[in-house]
Short mmCIF file of C-alpha atoms and ligand atoms in Angstrom, two decimals:
data_model
loop_
_atom_site.label_atom_id
_atom_site.label_comp_id
_atom_site.label_asym_id
_atom_site.label_seq_id
_atom_site.Cartn_x
_atom_site.Cartn_y
_atom_site.Cartn_z
CA MET S 1 12.65 -39.42 108.86
CA THR S 2 16.05 -38.90 107.35
CA LYS S 3 18.10 -36.13 108.87
CA VAL S 4 20.18 -35.10 105.92
CA ILE S 5 22.38 -32.93 108.12
CA ASP S 6 22.48 -32.92 111.91
CA ILE S 7 25.20 -30.74 113.40
CA LYS S 8 25.12 -30.26 117.16
CA ASP S 9 27.10 -27.77 119.26
CA VAL S 10 30.05 -27.87 116.90
CA SER S 11 33.20 -25.84 117.27
CA TRP S 12 36.37 -25.86 115.20
CA LYS S 13 39.63 -24.32 116.30
CA ARG S 14 42.77 -23.81 114.28
CA GLN S 15 46.03 -22.26 115.43
CA GLY S 16 44.43 -20.92 118.57
CA LYS S 17 41.67 -19.29 116.54
CA THR S 18 38.03 -20.26 116.87
CA ILE S 19 36.70 -20.60 113.32
CA LEU S 20 33.33 -22.14 114.22
CA SER S 21 31.66 -21.93 117.57
CA ASP S 22 28.48 -23.45 118.91
CA VAL S 23 27.06 -24.31 115.49
CA SER S 24 23.87 -26.39 115.45
CA TRP S 25 21.99 -27.02 112.24
CA LYS S 26 19.43 -29.60 111.13
CA VAL S 27 18.32 -30.25 107.57
CA ALA S 28 15.43 -32.65 107.01
CA LYS S 29 14.66 -34.50 103.82
CA GLY S 30 12.31 -32.49 101.62
CA GLU S 31 13.92 -29.17 102.53
CA HIS S 32 16.35 -27.17 100.43
CA TRP S 33 18.56 -24.71 102.26
CA ALA S 34 20.35 -21.51 101.42
CA VAL S 35 23.37 -20.63 103.53
CA LEU S 36 24.08 -16.92 103.65
CA GLY S 37 27.07 -15.15 105.10
CA LEU S 38 29.80 -12.66 104.27
CA ASN S 39 33.27 -13.75 103.12
CA GLY S 40 35.03 -15.60 105.93
CA ALA S 41 31.82 -16.36 107.87
CA GLY S 42 32.67 -20.08 107.97
CA LYS S 43 30.41 -21.38 105.20
CA THR S 44 33.00 -23.49 103.41
CA THR S 45 34.38 -24.71 106.73
CA ILE S 46 30.96 -26.16 107.63
CA LEU S 47 30.70 -27.80 104.21
CA ASN S 48 34.17 -29.34 104.66
CA MET S 49 32.93 -30.77 107.92
CA ILE S 50 29.81 -32.22 106.32
CA ASN S 51 32.04 -33.92 103.77
CA GLY S 52 34.32 -35.25 106.51
CA TYR S 53 37.38 -33.37 105.28
CA ILE S 54 37.76 -31.76 108.68
CA TRP S 55 36.73 -32.99 112.09
CA PRO S 56 34.92 -30.90 114.74
CA THR S 57 37.02 -29.88 117.76
CA THR S 58 33.92 -30.35 119.90
CA GLY S 59 30.35 -31.36 119.11
CA LYS S 60 28.67 -33.94 116.89
CA VAL S 61 28.10 -34.26 113.16
CA SER S 62 25.75 -36.70 111.50
CA VAL S 63 25.04 -36.75 107.76
CA LEU S 64 22.33 -38.86 106.11
CA ASP S 65 21.67 -40.48 109.47
CA GLN S 66 25.30 -41.58 109.75
CA PRO S 67 27.00 -40.32 112.90
CA PHE S 68 30.63 -39.38 112.24
CA GLY S 69 33.05 -41.52 114.16
CA LYS S 70 30.88 -44.59 113.59
CA THR S 71 30.72 -44.48 109.83
CA ASP S 72 32.98 -44.93 106.81
CA ILE S 73 33.33 -41.37 105.53
CA ARG S 74 34.59 -42.43 102.11
CA GLU S 75 31.50 -44.56 101.67
CA LEU S 76 29.26 -41.70 102.81
CA ARG S 77 30.90 -39.25 100.38
CA LYS S 78 29.48 -41.26 97.49
CA SER S 79 26.07 -39.92 98.53
CA ILE S 80 27.21 -36.29 98.56
CA GLY S 81 27.61 -34.23 95.41
CA TRP S 82 29.84 -31.16 95.63
CA VAL S 83 30.18 -28.21 93.26
CA SER S 84 32.24 -25.11 93.90
CA SER S 85 33.79 -22.50 91.70
CA SER S 86 37.24 -23.80 92.63
CA LEU S 87 36.30 -27.19 91.19
CA GLN S 88 36.24 -25.57 87.74
CA GLU S 89 40.00 -25.16 87.74
CA ARG S 90 40.64 -28.77 88.69
CA ILE S 91 38.70 -30.23 85.76
CA LYS S 92 40.71 -31.13 82.68
CA GLY S 93 39.29 -29.11 79.84
CA THR S 94 40.21 -31.22 76.86
CA GLY S 95 37.24 -33.61 77.04
CA TYR S 96 33.70 -33.07 75.81
CA ALA S 97 31.02 -31.75 78.15
CA GLU S 98 29.44 -35.22 78.36
CA ASP S 99 32.80 -36.78 79.32
CA VAL S 100 33.11 -34.36 82.22
CA VAL S 101 29.58 -35.28 83.34
CA VAL S 102 30.28 -39.03 83.08
CA SER S 103 33.48 -38.61 85.10
CA GLY S 104 31.29 -37.73 88.10
CA LYS S 105 30.53 -41.41 88.49
CA TYR S 106 34.20 -42.20 89.00
CA ALA S 107 34.92 -39.15 91.14
CA SER S 108 32.70 -40.66 93.78
CA ILE S 109 33.86 -44.25 93.63
CA GLY S 110 37.52 -43.32 93.30
CA LEU S 111 38.46 -45.78 90.57
CA TYR S 112 38.24 -45.46 86.86
CA GLU S 113 36.66 -47.82 84.38
CA ASP S 114 35.81 -47.21 80.75
CA PRO S 115 32.39 -45.57 80.75
CA THR S 116 29.59 -47.63 79.28
CA GLU S 117 26.85 -46.67 76.84
CA THR S 118 24.47 -46.68 79.82
CA ASP S 119 26.68 -44.11 81.59
CA PHE S 120 26.45 -41.80 78.59
CA GLN S 121 22.68 -42.26 78.38
CA LYS S 122 22.40 -41.32 82.01
CA ALA S 123 24.67 -38.30 81.49
CA ALA S 124 22.49 -37.18 78.59
CA GLN S 125 19.39 -37.43 80.76
CA ILE S 126 20.99 -35.42 83.57
CA MET S 127 22.24 -32.76 81.14
CA GLU S 128 18.66 -32.42 79.92
CA GLN S 129 17.50 -32.05 83.54
CA VAL S 130 20.03 -29.31 84.24
CA GLY S 131 19.33 -27.56 80.94
CA CYS S 132 22.71 -28.10 79.29
CA SER S 133 22.09 -30.88 76.78
CA TYR S 134 22.85 -28.37 74.01
CA LEU S 135 26.49 -28.55 75.14
CA THR S 136 26.86 -32.20 74.10
CA GLY S 137 29.79 -32.51 71.72
CA ARG S 138 31.34 -29.22 72.85
CA THR S 139 34.70 -29.31 74.59
CA TYR S 140 34.55 -28.16 78.19
CA GLN S 141 37.31 -25.66 77.40
CA THR S 142 35.12 -23.81 74.90
CA CYS S 143 32.17 -23.48 77.32
CA SER S 144 31.49 -20.23 79.14
CA GLN S 145 31.87 -20.06 82.90
CA GLY S 146 28.12 -20.38 83.46
CA GLU S 147 27.92 -23.34 81.09
CA ARG S 148 30.80 -24.97 82.93
CA GLN S 149 28.98 -24.61 86.22
CA LYS S 150 25.94 -26.38 84.74
CA ILE S 151 28.20 -29.17 83.47
CA LEU S 152 29.73 -29.49 86.94
CA ILE S 153 26.31 -29.66 88.56
CA ALA S 154 25.38 -32.41 86.09
CA ARG S 155 28.67 -34.12 86.97
CA GLY S 156 27.80 -33.88 90.67
CA LEU S 157 24.46 -35.59 89.97
CA MET S 158 25.98 -38.49 88.06
CA ALA S 159 26.51 -40.55 91.22
CA GLU S 160 22.87 -39.96 92.26
CA PRO S 161 23.74 -38.17 95.50
CA GLU S 162 21.20 -37.69 98.26
CA LEU S 163 22.76 -34.37 99.16
CA LEU S 164 24.03 -31.81 96.65
CA ILE S 165 26.20 -29.00 97.95
CA LEU S 166 26.61 -25.91 95.79
CA ASP S 167 29.28 -23.63 97.27
CA GLU S 168 28.92 -20.20 95.66
CA PRO S 169 28.26 -21.68 92.21
CA THR S 170 27.41 -18.27 90.76
CA ASN S 171 30.80 -16.76 91.59
CA GLY S 172 32.15 -14.64 88.77
CA LEU S 173 29.10 -14.95 86.52
CA ASP S 174 27.59 -11.96 84.74
CA PHE S 175 23.98 -11.27 85.60
CA ILE S 176 22.45 -13.05 82.60
CA SER S 177 24.54 -16.22 83.12
CA ARG S 178 23.79 -16.06 86.80
CA GLU S 179 20.01 -15.91 86.27
CA ASP S 180 20.31 -18.73 83.77
CA LEU S 181 22.20 -20.92 86.25
CA MET S 182 19.79 -20.03 89.06
CA SER S 183 16.84 -21.08 86.96
CA ALA S 184 18.54 -24.40 86.14
CA ILE S 185 19.10 -24.99 89.87
CA ASN S 186 15.50 -24.02 90.61
CA GLN S 187 14.22 -26.43 88.00
CA LEU S 188 16.39 -29.22 89.37
CA ALA S 189 15.33 -28.61 92.97
CA MET S 190 11.64 -28.75 92.06
CA GLN S 191 11.89 -32.26 90.67
CA LYS S 192 10.38 -34.94 92.86
CA ASP S 193 13.47 -37.14 93.02
CA ALA S 194 15.90 -34.24 93.47
CA PRO S 195 18.60 -34.54 96.09
CA THR S 196 18.48 -32.21 99.09
CA ILE S 197 20.25 -29.05 97.97
CA VAL S 198 22.40 -26.79 100.14
CA PHE S 199 23.13 -23.60 98.26
CA VAL S 200 25.77 -21.25 99.59
CA THR S 201 25.82 -17.63 98.59
CA HIS S 202 26.44 -14.12 99.79
CA HIS S 203 23.81 -12.64 97.47
CA ILE S 204 20.34 -12.48 99.00
CA GLU S 205 18.52 -12.28 95.67
CA GLU S 206 19.89 -15.70 94.74
CA ILE S 207 17.67 -17.30 97.37
CA LEU S 208 14.99 -18.61 95.04
CA PRO S 209 11.57 -19.77 96.29
CA VAL S 210 12.64 -23.41 96.18
CA PHE S 211 15.06 -22.71 99.07
CA SER S 212 12.49 -23.13 101.79
CA HIS S 213 14.98 -22.51 104.60
CA THR S 214 17.91 -20.21 105.22
CA LEU S 215 20.86 -20.37 107.59
CA LEU S 216 22.53 -17.07 108.44
CA LEU S 217 26.19 -17.44 109.42
CA ARG S 218 28.26 -14.69 110.93
CA ASN S 219 31.78 -14.90 112.39
CA GLY S 220 31.60 -18.67 112.67
CA THR S 221 28.29 -18.77 114.51
CA VAL S 222 24.67 -19.30 113.53
CA PHE S 223 23.04 -15.89 113.65
CA ASP S 224 19.63 -17.16 112.65
CA HIS S 225 17.93 -20.01 110.82
CA GLY S 226 14.46 -21.00 109.76
CA GLU S 227 11.99 -20.50 106.94
CA SER S 228 13.45 -18.13 104.37
CA LYS S 229 10.41 -15.84 104.42
CA ALA S 230 10.78 -15.36 108.18
CA VAL S 231 14.56 -15.03 108.22
CA LEU S 232 15.03 -12.70 105.26
CA THR S 233 13.35 -9.57 106.58
CA SER S 234 14.64 -5.97 106.75
CA GLU S 235 14.85 -6.14 110.50
CA ARG S 236 16.73 -9.40 110.83
CA LEU S 237 19.14 -8.69 107.99
CA SER S 238 19.87 -5.19 109.32
CA ASN S 239 20.91 -6.83 112.58
CA PHE S 240 22.79 -9.54 110.71
CA PHE S 241 24.85 -7.11 108.62
CA VAL S 242 24.99 -4.48 111.37
CA THR S 243 23.91 -2.06 108.64
CA PRO S 244 20.40 -0.74 107.97
CA VAL S 245 19.05 -2.55 104.93
CA ASN S 246 15.73 -2.83 103.25
CA VAL S 247 14.44 -6.21 102.00
CA GLU S 248 11.71 -6.27 99.42
CA TRP S 249 10.14 -9.47 98.11
CA ARG S 250 9.50 -9.29 94.38
CA ARG S 251 8.42 -12.23 92.26
CA ASP S 252 8.92 -14.42 95.32
CA ARG S 253 12.55 -13.42 95.67
CA PRO S 254 14.16 -11.17 98.28
CA TRP S 255 16.03 -8.07 97.07
CA MET S 256 18.16 -6.04 99.43
CA THR S 257 19.20 -2.41 99.30
CA LEU S 258 20.92 -0.11 101.74
CA LYS S 259 18.49 2.01 103.70
CA GLY S 260 18.60 5.77 103.55
N1 ADP Z 301 42.57 -24.63 107.57
C1 ADP Z 301 42.39 -23.42 108.12
N2 ADP Z 301 43.27 -22.94 109.03
C2 ADP Z 301 43.10 -21.73 109.59
N3 ADP Z 301 42.08 -20.90 109.30
C3 ADP Z 301 41.17 -21.31 108.40
C4 ADP Z 301 41.26 -22.59 107.76
N4 ADP Z 301 40.21 -22.73 106.91
C5 ADP Z 301 39.50 -21.59 107.03
N5 ADP Z 301 40.05 -20.74 107.90
C6 ADP Z 301 39.52 -19.41 108.30
O1 ADP Z 301 38.20 -19.58 108.74
C7 ADP Z 301 37.36 -18.50 108.38
C8 ADP Z 301 36.16 -18.99 107.61
O2 ADP Z 301 36.57 -19.43 106.34
P1 ADP Z 301 35.55 -20.04 105.27
O3 ADP Z 301 34.79 -21.14 105.90
O4 ADP Z 301 36.33 -20.38 104.06
O5 ADP Z 301 34.59 -18.79 104.99
P2 ADP Z 301 33.47 -18.58 103.86
O6 ADP Z 301 33.37 -19.83 103.06
O7 ADP Z 301 32.22 -18.25 104.62
O8 ADP Z 301 33.92 -17.41 103.06
C9 ADP Z 301 38.25 -17.55 107.61
O9 ADP Z 301 38.68 -16.54 108.48
C10 ADP Z 301 39.40 -18.42 107.16
O10 ADP Z 301 40.58 -17.66 107.00
MG1 MG Z 302 33.61 -20.20 101.04
#
């Protein structure tokens, strides 16, 4: 069975500082994971490692059954889709939504050709899947932040990745746009041919039922991991945050409040 992610005993040190220590994490095909941790916990650092942008100081990383050190990272990156809120600023806003989506094909292969009619048909199909086909013909610039995130997710899917990484995609969204984006992600994840999704957040209530597993990261180490229902309890999260909290599951989603 494909191990989508297999990280073993990984540490990463920079300028004498240990950023990650003793991180082990396995993601199997068929699972979707949420990664939860406060600012600075090391979430993005782990994602950078999965993408081969940084190299572990010690330990082993293997992605899509390809052990790093024995594989062509640039080739592997074609199978990984990546969306973050910082990506938004790097996208040129003058094109139409569908142009931005189509450009995802070239982002992964690193060379540009004129897009074909087939590329646009595929983009249209993906935009439908992600619930943003109504944005066709709109310039990216005129789209709201939440709409832009949907366009960027569609763009990330254009190269048919096996792994889709969403690094705090809901950053800066108001609560309506956030719910709307979450439901688009949920819908995508439930599809049979969906890529494995890793969804990074620091908001517990964003862990939708489709995220079967959760990784809790704290100070560069794995605090806990496993099935979301087992991990996201009042007791475990109180220990995790070193603050008494109450977790209540409503409509199959966890909601957290401070205790007392
Ligand atoms: N290239 C780097 N050099 C030194 N420190 C870094 C570097 N990248 C990240 N860090 C530090 O590592 C910690 C984890 O960062 P990050 O992975 O971005 O956290 P998160 O995404 O969970 O908010 C932070 O303290 C950050 O300042
Ligand atoms: Mg981050």
